[in-house]
Tab-separated table of C-alpha atoms and ligand atoms in Angstrom:
chain	number	residue	atom	x	y	z
A	1	MET	CA	22.744	7.444	-54.927
A	2	ARG	CA	21.330	4.972	-52.407
A	3	SER	CA	20.660	1.447	-53.655
A	4	PRO	CA	16.966	0.456	-53.888
A	5	THR	CA	17.568	-2.274	-51.272
A	6	ILE	CA	18.954	0.173	-48.709
A	7	PHE	CA	16.184	2.640	-49.547
A	8	LEU	CA	13.454	0.001	-49.089
A	9	SER	CA	14.969	-1.335	-45.877
A	10	SER	CA	15.155	2.156	-44.377
A	11	ILE	CA	11.485	2.773	-45.296
A	12	PHE	CA	10.700	-0.568	-43.658
A	13	SER	CA	12.535	0.243	-40.409
A	14	VAL	CA	11.243	3.817	-40.178
A	15	THR	CA	7.598	3.334	-41.056
A	16	ILE	CA	6.483	-0.273	-41.452
A	17	LEU	CA	8.341	-1.901	-38.540
A	18	PRO	CA	7.020	0.515	-35.845
A	19	ALA	CA	3.499	0.139	-37.279
A	20	MET	CA	3.826	-3.655	-37.136
A	21	LEU	CA	5.064	-3.534	-33.546
A	22	THR	CA	2.180	-1.242	-32.571
A	23	CYS	CA	-0.274	-3.668	-34.172
A	24	ILE	CA	1.271	-6.637	-32.356
A	25	ALA	CA	1.082	-4.759	-29.026
A	26	PHE	CA	-2.514	-3.791	-29.770
A	27	PHE	CA	-3.576	-7.362	-30.578
A	28	CYS	CA	-1.707	-8.692	-27.545
A	29	ALA	CA	-3.650	-6.216	-25.423
A	30	LEU	CA	-6.912	-7.185	-27.099
A	31	SER	CA	-6.306	-10.871	-26.601
A	32	GLY	CA	-5.585	-10.242	-22.923
A	33	ASN	CA	-2.014	-11.450	-23.115
A	34	ALA	CA	-0.241	-11.930	-19.844
A	35	GLN	CA	0.555	-8.648	-18.168
A	36	LYS	CA	-0.648	-6.460	-15.347
A	37	PHE	CA	-2.046	-3.002	-15.935
A	38	GLU	CA	1.047	-0.860	-16.255
A	39	GLY	CA	1.240	2.768	-15.221
A	40	LEU	CA	-0.881	2.340	-12.066
A	41	ALA	CA	0.364	2.867	-8.497
A	42	GLN	CA	3.458	4.743	-9.629
A	43	THR	CA	3.566	5.987	-6.044
A	44	PRO	CA	2.259	3.891	-3.122
A	45	PRO	CA	-1.565	3.709	-3.234
A	46	MET	CA	-3.398	5.943	-0.762
A	47	GLY	CA	-6.920	5.377	0.435
A	48	TRP	CA	-9.073	3.741	3.072
A	49	ASN	CA	-10.061	0.131	3.763
A	50	SER	CA	-12.945	-1.019	5.944
A	51	TRP	CA	-11.276	-3.951	7.721
A	52	ASN	CA	-9.245	-2.517	10.611
A	53	LYS	CA	-12.183	-0.594	12.048
A	54	PHE	CA	-15.352	-2.260	10.759
A	55	ALA	CA	-14.204	-5.870	10.193
A	56	CYS	CA	-17.018	-8.171	9.046
A	57	ASP	CA	-20.036	-7.123	11.065
A	58	GLY	CA	-19.650	-3.351	10.773
A	59	VAL	CA	-19.191	-2.964	7.028
A	60	ASN	CA	-22.159	-1.705	4.947
A	61	GLU	CA	-22.977	0.802	2.230
A	62	THR	CA	-23.804	3.618	4.653
A	63	VAL	CA	-20.329	3.406	6.174
A	64	LEU	CA	-18.761	3.347	2.716
A	65	ARG	CA	-20.780	6.300	1.402
A	66	GLU	CA	-20.196	8.366	4.508
A	67	THR	CA	-16.494	7.521	4.381
A	68	ALA	CA	-16.348	8.776	0.793
A	69	ASP	CA	-18.162	11.963	1.904
A	70	ALA	CA	-15.674	12.418	4.737
A	71	MET	CA	-12.614	11.821	2.542
A	72	ALA	CA	-13.856	14.308	-0.029
A	73	ALA	CA	-14.634	16.949	2.612
A	74	ASN	CA	-11.925	16.644	5.263
A	75	GLY	CA	-8.830	17.394	3.203
A	76	MET	CA	-7.735	13.774	2.696
A	77	GLN	CA	-8.648	13.705	-0.980
A	78	GLN	CA	-6.684	16.914	-1.556
A	79	VAL	CA	-3.506	15.378	-0.141
A	80	GLY	CA	-3.749	12.255	-2.291
A	81	TYR	CA	-6.072	9.662	-0.696
A	82	GLN	CA	-8.258	8.198	-3.425
A	83	TYR	CA	-9.200	4.520	-3.017
A	84	ILE	CA	-12.194	3.520	-0.887
A	85	VAL	CA	-11.971	-0.248	-0.465
A	86	ILE	CA	-14.590	-2.653	0.918
A	87	ASP	CA	-12.777	-5.522	2.580
A	88	ASP	CA	-14.327	-8.890	3.449
A	89	CYS	CA	-18.036	-9.654	3.984
A	90	TRP	CA	-19.806	-7.948	1.084
A	91	GLN	CA	-20.724	-11.273	-0.563
A	92	THR	CA	-23.021	-14.147	0.460
A	93	GLY	CA	-23.073	-16.823	-2.243
A	94	ARG	CA	-23.289	-17.572	-5.956
A	95	ASP	CA	-26.342	-17.915	-8.156
A	96	SER	CA	-26.953	-20.908	-10.430
A	97	ALA	CA	-24.844	-19.242	-13.164
A	98	GLY	CA	-21.950	-18.775	-10.764
A	99	ASN	CA	-22.365	-15.020	-10.393
A	100	ILE	CA	-21.372	-13.696	-7.007
A	101	ILE	CA	-24.310	-12.571	-4.853
A	102	VAL	CA	-23.962	-9.353	-2.905
A	103	ASP	CA	-25.046	-9.301	0.751
A	104	ALA	CA	-28.259	-7.293	0.331
A	105	SER	CA	-28.622	-6.699	4.051
A	106	LYS	CA	-25.391	-4.684	3.999
A	107	PHE	CA	-25.502	-3.298	0.450
A	108	PRO	CA	-29.208	-2.941	-0.416
A	109	HIS	CA	-28.511	-0.703	-3.407
A	110	GLY	CA	-25.864	-3.037	-4.803
A	111	ILE	CA	-22.214	-2.540	-5.591
A	112	ARG	CA	-22.612	-0.642	-8.855
A	113	ALA	CA	-24.592	2.124	-7.156
A	114	LEU	CA	-21.973	2.360	-4.425
A	115	ALA	CA	-19.124	2.513	-6.960
A	116	ASP	CA	-20.991	5.215	-8.893
A	117	TYR	CA	-21.426	7.222	-5.711
A	118	ILE	CA	-17.729	6.940	-4.838
A	119	HIS	CA	-16.763	7.879	-8.398
A	120	SER	CA	-19.105	10.877	-8.276
A	121	LYS	CA	-16.895	12.244	-5.500
A	122	GLY	CA	-13.829	11.945	-7.757
A	123	LEU	CA	-12.624	8.957	-5.723
A	124	LYS	CA	-11.843	5.390	-6.772
A	125	PHE	CA	-13.474	2.189	-5.672
A	126	GLY	CA	-11.905	-1.038	-4.435
A	127	ILE	CA	-13.204	-4.443	-3.457
A	128	TYR	CA	-11.922	-7.650	-1.849
A	129	THR	CA	-11.770	-11.300	-2.783
A	130	CYS	CA	-9.710	-14.326	-1.931
A	131	ALA	CA	-7.749	-16.858	-3.995
A	132	GLY	CA	-9.205	-19.817	-2.064
A	133	THR	CA	-12.601	-21.466	-1.879
A	134	LYS	CA	-13.813	-19.071	0.812
A	135	THR	CA	-12.606	-15.712	2.118
A	136	CYS	CA	-10.956	-15.450	5.507
A	137	ALA	CA	-14.357	-14.611	7.004
A	138	GLY	CA	-15.925	-17.634	5.282
A	139	ARG	CA	-17.662	-15.805	2.424
A	140	PRO	CA	-17.530	-17.111	-1.181
A	141	ALA	CA	-14.165	-16.493	-2.844
A	142	SER	CA	-12.779	-16.550	-6.387
A	143	LEU	CA	-11.085	-19.938	-6.872
A	144	GLY	CA	-12.412	-21.227	-10.219
A	145	TYR	CA	-14.364	-18.011	-10.824
A	146	GLU	CA	-11.492	-15.640	-11.572
A	147	PHE	CA	-12.572	-14.616	-15.083
A	148	GLN	CA	-16.254	-14.380	-14.176
A	149	ASP	CA	-15.509	-12.290	-11.098
A	150	ALA	CA	-13.100	-10.043	-12.967
A	151	ARG	CA	-15.784	-9.313	-15.573
A	152	GLN	CA	-18.207	-8.520	-12.767
A	153	TYR	CA	-15.725	-6.139	-11.134
A	154	ALA	CA	-15.209	-4.347	-14.456
A	155	ALA	CA	-18.978	-4.021	-14.886
A	156	TRP	CA	-19.276	-2.578	-11.386
A	157	GLY	CA	-16.475	-0.052	-11.956
A	158	VAL	CA	-13.895	-1.553	-9.602
A	159	ASP	CA	-10.506	0.230	-9.665
A	160	TYR	CA	-8.629	-1.749	-6.979
A	161	LEU	CA	-8.778	-5.409	-5.955
A	162	LYS	CA	-7.350	-6.903	-2.778
A	163	GLU	CA	-7.002	-10.674	-3.120
A	164	ASP	CA	-6.511	-12.673	0.068
A	165	TRP	CA	-5.033	-16.155	0.640
A	166	CYS	CA	-7.352	-18.032	3.037
A	167	ASN	CA	-8.896	-21.465	2.371
A	168	VAL	CA	-6.633	-22.295	-0.551
A	169	LEU	CA	-6.203	-25.879	-1.745
A	170	PRO	CA	-3.412	-27.951	-0.158
A	171	ASN	CA	-0.855	-27.430	-2.932
A	172	GLN	CA	-2.268	-24.279	-4.483
A	173	ASN	CA	0.520	-22.269	-6.047
A	174	ALA	CA	0.490	-18.610	-5.032
A	175	GLU	CA	2.306	-17.240	-8.062
A	176	ALA	CA	0.023	-19.129	-10.467
A	177	SER	CA	-3.119	-18.113	-8.558
A	178	TYR	CA	-2.313	-14.411	-8.536
A	179	THR	CA	-1.169	-14.571	-12.166
A	180	LEU	CA	-4.547	-16.022	-13.056
A	181	MET	CA	-6.373	-13.131	-11.400
A	182	ARG	CA	-4.007	-10.635	-13.026
A	183	ASP	CA	-4.811	-12.120	-16.451
A	184	ALA	CA	-8.541	-12.203	-15.710
A	185	LEU	CA	-8.524	-8.531	-14.729
A	186	TYR	CA	-6.521	-7.610	-17.789
A	187	LYS	CA	-8.883	-9.510	-20.047
A	188	ALA	CA	-11.888	-7.799	-18.450
A	189	GLY	CA	-10.324	-4.585	-19.696
A	190	ARG	CA	-10.813	-2.137	-16.819
A	191	PRO	CA	-7.543	-0.942	-15.247
A	192	VAL	CA	-7.384	-2.305	-11.691
A	193	VAL	CA	-4.684	-2.030	-9.051
A	194	LEU	CA	-4.057	-5.595	-7.826
A	195	SER	CA	-3.181	-5.892	-4.144
A	196	LEU	CA	-1.822	-9.330	-3.203
A	197	CYS	CA	-2.588	-10.379	0.341
A	198	GLU	CA	-0.783	-13.663	0.933
A	199	TRP	CA	0.983	-12.205	3.998
A	200	GLY	CA	4.469	-12.749	2.622
A	201	SER	CA	4.111	-16.522	3.029
A	202	HIS	CA	5.586	-17.247	-0.411
A	203	LYS	CA	7.898	-14.229	-0.526
A	204	PRO	CA	5.944	-12.400	-3.264
A	205	TRP	CA	8.696	-9.763	-3.509
A	206	HIS	CA	10.621	-12.404	-5.520
A	207	TRP	CA	7.890	-13.066	-8.093
A	208	ALA	CA	5.048	-10.535	-7.948
A	209	THR	CA	6.586	-7.455	-9.592
A	210	ASN	CA	4.865	-8.254	-12.873
A	211	ILE	CA	1.710	-9.610	-11.269
A	212	GLY	CA	0.463	-7.061	-8.762
A	213	HIS	CA	1.007	-3.456	-7.740
A	214	LEU	CA	1.479	-4.175	-4.038
A	215	TRP	CA	1.868	-7.257	-1.906
A	216	ARG	CA	1.514	-7.816	1.789
A	217	SER	CA	4.953	-8.517	3.200
A	218	CYS	CA	3.758	-9.734	6.615
A	219	GLY	CA	0.689	-10.961	8.487
A	220	ASP	CA	-2.155	-8.762	9.685
A	221	ILE	CA	-1.350	-5.679	11.699
A	222	GLY	CA	-3.160	-5.515	15.043
A	223	ASN	CA	-4.326	-2.467	16.899
A	224	ASN	CA	-1.228	-2.746	19.120
A	225	TRP	CA	2.039	-0.917	19.394
A	226	SER	CA	4.398	-3.816	19.980
A	227	TYR	CA	4.786	-7.563	19.998
A	228	GLN	CA	2.044	-9.352	21.924
A	229	GLU	CA	3.064	-12.318	24.018
A	230	ALA	CA	0.971	-15.435	23.727
A	231	GLY	CA	0.321	-17.465	26.898
A	232	ASP	CA	2.898	-20.055	25.819
A	233	GLY	CA	5.652	-17.442	25.689
A	234	GLY	CA	5.495	-17.211	21.878
A	235	ILE	CA	4.520	-14.169	19.878
A	236	TYR	CA	1.048	-13.804	18.446
A	237	GLY	CA	-0.723	-11.248	16.369
A	238	GLY	CA	0.717	-8.380	14.421
A	239	SER	CA	1.469	-4.899	15.652
A	240	VAL	CA	3.070	-1.724	14.390
A	241	ILE	CA	6.495	-2.823	15.589
A	242	SER	CA	6.329	-6.461	14.505
A	243	ASN	CA	5.150	-5.507	11.007
A	244	LEU	CA	7.811	-2.790	10.810
A	245	ASP	CA	10.553	-5.262	11.699
A	246	LEU	CA	9.401	-7.672	8.984
A	247	GLN	CA	10.229	-5.101	6.276
A	248	ARG	CA	13.965	-5.245	6.934
A	249	GLY	CA	15.857	-6.130	3.741
A	250	LEU	CA	12.829	-5.795	1.473
A	251	GLU	CA	13.703	-2.284	0.248
A	252	GLN	CA	15.418	-3.643	-2.866
A	253	TYR	CA	12.106	-5.060	-4.140
A	254	ALA	CA	9.939	-1.925	-3.977
A	255	GLY	CA	9.589	0.692	-6.700
A	256	PRO	CA	7.061	2.530	-8.861
A	257	GLY	CA	4.173	0.172	-9.629
A	258	HIS	CA	5.232	-2.544	-7.156
A	259	TRP	CA	5.298	-1.972	-3.416
A	260	ASN	CA	5.832	-3.935	-0.227
A	261	ASP	CA	2.763	-3.593	1.987
A	262	PRO	CA	3.237	-3.746	5.778
A	263	ASP	CA	-0.603	-3.566	6.079
A	264	MET	CA	-3.187	-0.877	6.664
A	265	LEU	CA	-2.912	1.915	9.179
A	266	GLU	CA	-4.118	1.745	12.782
A	267	VAL	CA	-3.834	5.522	13.212
A	268	GLY	CA	-7.017	6.806	14.855
A	269	ASN	CA	-8.236	3.457	16.174
A	270	GLY	CA	-8.027	4.472	19.793
A	271	VAL	CA	-5.163	2.377	21.194
A	272	LEU	CA	-1.926	4.038	20.093
A	273	SER	CA	-0.715	7.142	21.934
A	274	PRO	CA	-0.373	10.388	19.939
A	275	ASP	CA	3.391	9.813	19.603
A	276	GLU	CA	2.832	6.199	18.558
A	277	GLU	CA	0.305	7.269	15.914
A	278	ARG	CA	2.753	9.803	14.552
A	279	SER	CA	5.558	7.217	14.555
A	280	HIS	CA	3.420	4.550	12.875
A	281	PHE	CA	2.471	6.988	10.106
A	282	THR	CA	6.008	8.326	9.708
A	283	LEU	CA	7.588	4.880	9.582
A	284	TRP	CA	5.082	3.722	6.950
A	285	CYS	CA	5.994	6.823	4.910
A	286	MET	CA	9.702	6.014	5.308
A	287	LEU	CA	8.944	2.519	3.972
A	288	ALA	CA	7.125	3.906	0.897
A	289	ALA	CA	4.215	1.842	2.183
A	290	PRO	CA	0.699	2.066	0.792
A	291	LEU	CA	-1.186	4.522	3.021
A	292	MET	CA	-4.562	2.877	3.557
A	293	ALA	CA	-6.273	4.534	6.507
A	294	GLY	CA	-8.095	2.010	8.677
A	295	ASN	CA	-10.036	4.224	11.081
A	296	ASP	CA	-13.484	5.814	11.125
A	297	LEU	CA	-12.957	8.917	8.986
A	298	ARG	CA	-16.381	10.271	9.973
A	299	THR	CA	-15.564	10.734	13.617
A	300	MET	CA	-11.785	11.044	13.848
A	301	SER	CA	-10.191	13.623	16.115
A	302	ALA	CA	-8.454	16.727	14.821
A	303	ALA	CA	-5.153	15.217	16.030
A	304	THR	CA	-5.624	12.041	13.980
A	305	LYS	CA	-6.668	14.063	10.942
A	306	ALA	CA	-3.579	16.250	11.295
A	307	ILE	CA	-1.395	13.139	11.186
A	308	LEU	CA	-3.137	11.527	8.221
A	309	THR	CA	-3.107	14.730	6.176
A	310	ASN	CA	0.376	16.139	6.811
A	311	LYS	CA	1.471	17.017	3.284
A	312	ASP	CA	5.194	17.170	3.974
A	313	VAL	CA	5.222	13.734	5.592
A	314	ILE	CA	3.066	12.282	2.803
A	315	ALA	CA	5.464	13.799	0.242
A	316	ILE	CA	8.157	11.509	1.647
A	317	ASP	CA	5.958	8.442	1.129
A	318	GLN	CA	4.888	9.614	-2.318
A	319	ASP	CA	8.292	10.762	-3.513
A	320	PRO	CA	8.499	10.022	-7.271
A	321	LEU	CA	11.822	8.222	-6.930
A	322	GLY	CA	9.872	5.411	-5.253
A	323	LYS	CA	12.670	4.237	-2.937
A	324	GLN	CA	11.766	2.313	0.197
A	325	GLY	CA	13.673	3.550	3.247
A	326	TYR	CA	15.894	1.271	5.330
A	327	ASP	CA	17.654	1.416	8.663
A	328	VAL	CA	21.261	2.516	8.875
A	329	TYR	CA	21.651	2.453	12.648
A	330	TYR	CA	20.077	0.464	15.483
A	331	ARG	CA	21.549	0.625	18.974
A	332	ASP	CA	20.220	1.171	22.491
A	333	ASP	CA	16.634	1.493	21.249
A	334	LEU	CA	17.544	4.208	18.746
A	335	GLU	CA	16.774	3.145	15.176
A	336	VAL	CA	17.555	5.484	12.306
A	337	PHE	CA	16.020	5.087	8.859
A	338	VAL	CA	16.978	6.897	5.671
A	339	LYS	CA	15.016	7.198	2.446
A	340	PRO	CA	16.545	8.664	-0.726
A	341	LEU	CA	14.266	11.275	-2.332
A	342	GLN	CA	14.212	13.061	-5.670
A	343	HIS	CA	16.655	15.916	-6.388
A	344	GLY	CA	19.207	14.411	-4.025
A	345	ASP	CA	17.157	15.017	-0.865
A	346	THR	CA	17.135	12.437	1.913
A	347	ALA	CA	14.522	11.749	4.576
A	348	VAL	CA	15.960	10.711	7.933
A	349	CYS	CA	13.791	9.298	10.705
A	350	LEU	CA	15.209	8.919	14.213
A	351	PHE	CA	12.991	6.530	16.088
A	352	ASN	CA	13.073	5.912	19.843
A	353	ARG	CA	11.842	2.347	20.265
A	354	GLY	CA	12.439	2.457	23.998
A	355	ASP	CA	10.060	3.112	26.875
A	356	GLU	CA	12.024	6.125	28.174
A	357	PRO	CA	12.813	9.471	26.530
A	358	LYS	CA	16.170	9.394	24.750
A	359	LYS	CA	18.818	12.097	24.373
A	360	VAL	CA	20.786	11.823	21.145
A	361	ASP	CA	24.115	13.518	20.458
A	362	LEU	CA	25.803	11.855	17.508
A	363	PRO	CA	27.797	13.078	14.511
A	364	TRP	CA	25.893	12.776	11.254
A	365	SER	CA	28.605	10.461	9.917
A	366	THR	CA	27.204	7.843	12.347
A	367	PHE	CA	24.257	7.614	9.947
A	368	HIS	CA	26.511	7.773	6.845
A	369	ILE	CA	25.370	11.334	6.112
A	370	GLY	CA	27.919	13.876	4.886
A	371	SER	CA	28.324	17.421	6.159
A	372	GLY	CA	26.889	20.661	4.781
A	373	ARG	CA	23.342	19.567	4.084
A	374	THR	CA	20.466	21.731	5.253
A	375	ILE	CA	17.965	20.180	7.648
A	376	ARG	CA	14.243	20.678	7.932
A	377	ASP	CA	12.265	19.188	10.828
A	378	VAL	CA	9.235	17.915	8.926
A	379	TRP	CA	6.650	17.558	11.722
A	380	ARG	CA	7.636	20.886	13.256
A	381	GLY	CA	7.844	22.556	9.832
A	382	GLN	CA	11.074	24.328	10.803
A	383	ALA	CA	14.588	24.704	9.425
A	384	GLN	CA	17.144	23.224	11.789
A	385	GLY	CA	20.723	24.048	10.744
A	386	THR	CA	22.980	21.766	8.740
A	387	THR	CA	24.631	18.378	9.043
A	388	SER	CA	28.015	20.007	9.661
A	389	SER	CA	27.599	19.650	13.424
A	390	SER	CA	26.308	16.615	15.335
A	391	PHE	CA	22.642	15.729	15.548
A	392	ARG	CA	21.431	16.750	19.026
A	393	GLY	CA	17.915	16.215	20.253
A	394	GLU	CA	15.614	14.466	22.671
A	395	ILE	CA	13.083	11.944	21.440
A	396	ALA	CA	10.119	10.968	23.597
A	397	LYS	CA	9.244	7.339	24.237
A	398	HIS	CA	8.049	5.566	21.029
A	399	ALA	CA	8.374	8.875	19.150
A	400	VAL	CA	10.156	9.927	15.990
A	401	ILE	CA	11.972	12.957	14.703
A	402	LEU	CA	11.578	13.247	10.937
A	403	LEU	CA	14.089	15.340	9.025
A	404	ARG	CA	14.395	16.237	5.376
A	405	LEU	CA	17.946	16.953	4.216
A	406	SER	CA	18.701	18.969	1.103
A	407	LYS	CA	21.948	19.642	-0.706
B	1	GLA	C1	-7.092	-11.506	6.183
B	1	GLA	C2	-6.394	-10.266	5.635
B	1	GLA	C3	-6.958	-9.039	6.315
B	1	GLA	C4	-8.454	-8.954	6.065
B	1	GLA	C5	-9.138	-10.229	6.525
B	1	GLA	C6	-10.590	-10.289	6.085
B	1	GLA	O1	-6.811	-11.715	7.517
B	1	GLA	O2	-5.012	-10.362	5.832
B	1	GLA	O3	-6.314	-7.872	5.859
B	1	GLA	O4	-8.667	-8.754	4.694
B	1	GLA	O5	-8.504	-11.399	6.002
B	1	GLA	O6	-11.225	-11.472	6.466
């Protein structure tokens, strides 16, 4: 027969202890104890943000509503895009109680009505603030108002918050500032994806895993393909290529619920060539980057829409394993990225960075890929033999070939 002590201790560990732990977790949650909302952004967030196309002057509720209409009607929602995010310039000041005042000339029906409209389409709603005294465009920001703003966002129905890093105090600590907003959001009680936008200045990949769901890992992208030379011979402004190159080595920090963010897409903004648009999108998918479209969804061309909605390419970005791809080969303008996928599949992207078409004839072992794997050309949607013979192909200037290998 079991002794009463053993009997009581087994009752305690089987029934009372789990109940106590559940209660502790519950009260921690109620008291807003330090944590981010878990379970969000298990794959890189997909959506649209107003900044790249509409910047400050062009953003207003009509654009946002029509963008939601377009996303719900043009196939984007079906392939996974869900967040519609207003970037800077929706706010004008604070009232005497410190509440943020919405720019009524741009959003005459207010933010709640806009959020309701976006939600009525089955989409999610995001907004922007900044950790400093003013946003990058000089609008009121959240420093000192974190808890008040977070409550306001919850009341409006905000699902996603991008928090910028302009106009911060001289020694303002980035980790502490973003932790404060995380805690404020958690306390307000509405699950929100927190997007850190401090441009990689304080290497958030080292400290933000438990604070936000994504963090910018570089400065702003520009509507340019490559590095832009400043008059003094230096480099200025971001571009597809410069932001891509800044992701090197960061793959170890990305995973479900916490992603590196090389910035929003410039696909469809009228400067990149069709091959460059396809490459930009493909490379972002190889990086498991957030896919935030940055173009006018209401008027985009069929070609742009075909890029943004290619399910097989998006599946590589959204692969549940959540691995960020990395380069395994870079010589003579040919850069080759691989991304491990679920069920032992591998995405391989051969990227011609050069200004001339490139013929490639290399054994698969060059890219550390073994023989006998079947190959599918993802953009062409065609099977293409196995890795038992060399890879042979021609890649146009600034173009990619995207392959999915299976066992
Ligand atoms: C910063 C951010 C951009 C955008 C602007 C808005 O530059 O990095 O993504 O949000 O501010 O002013």
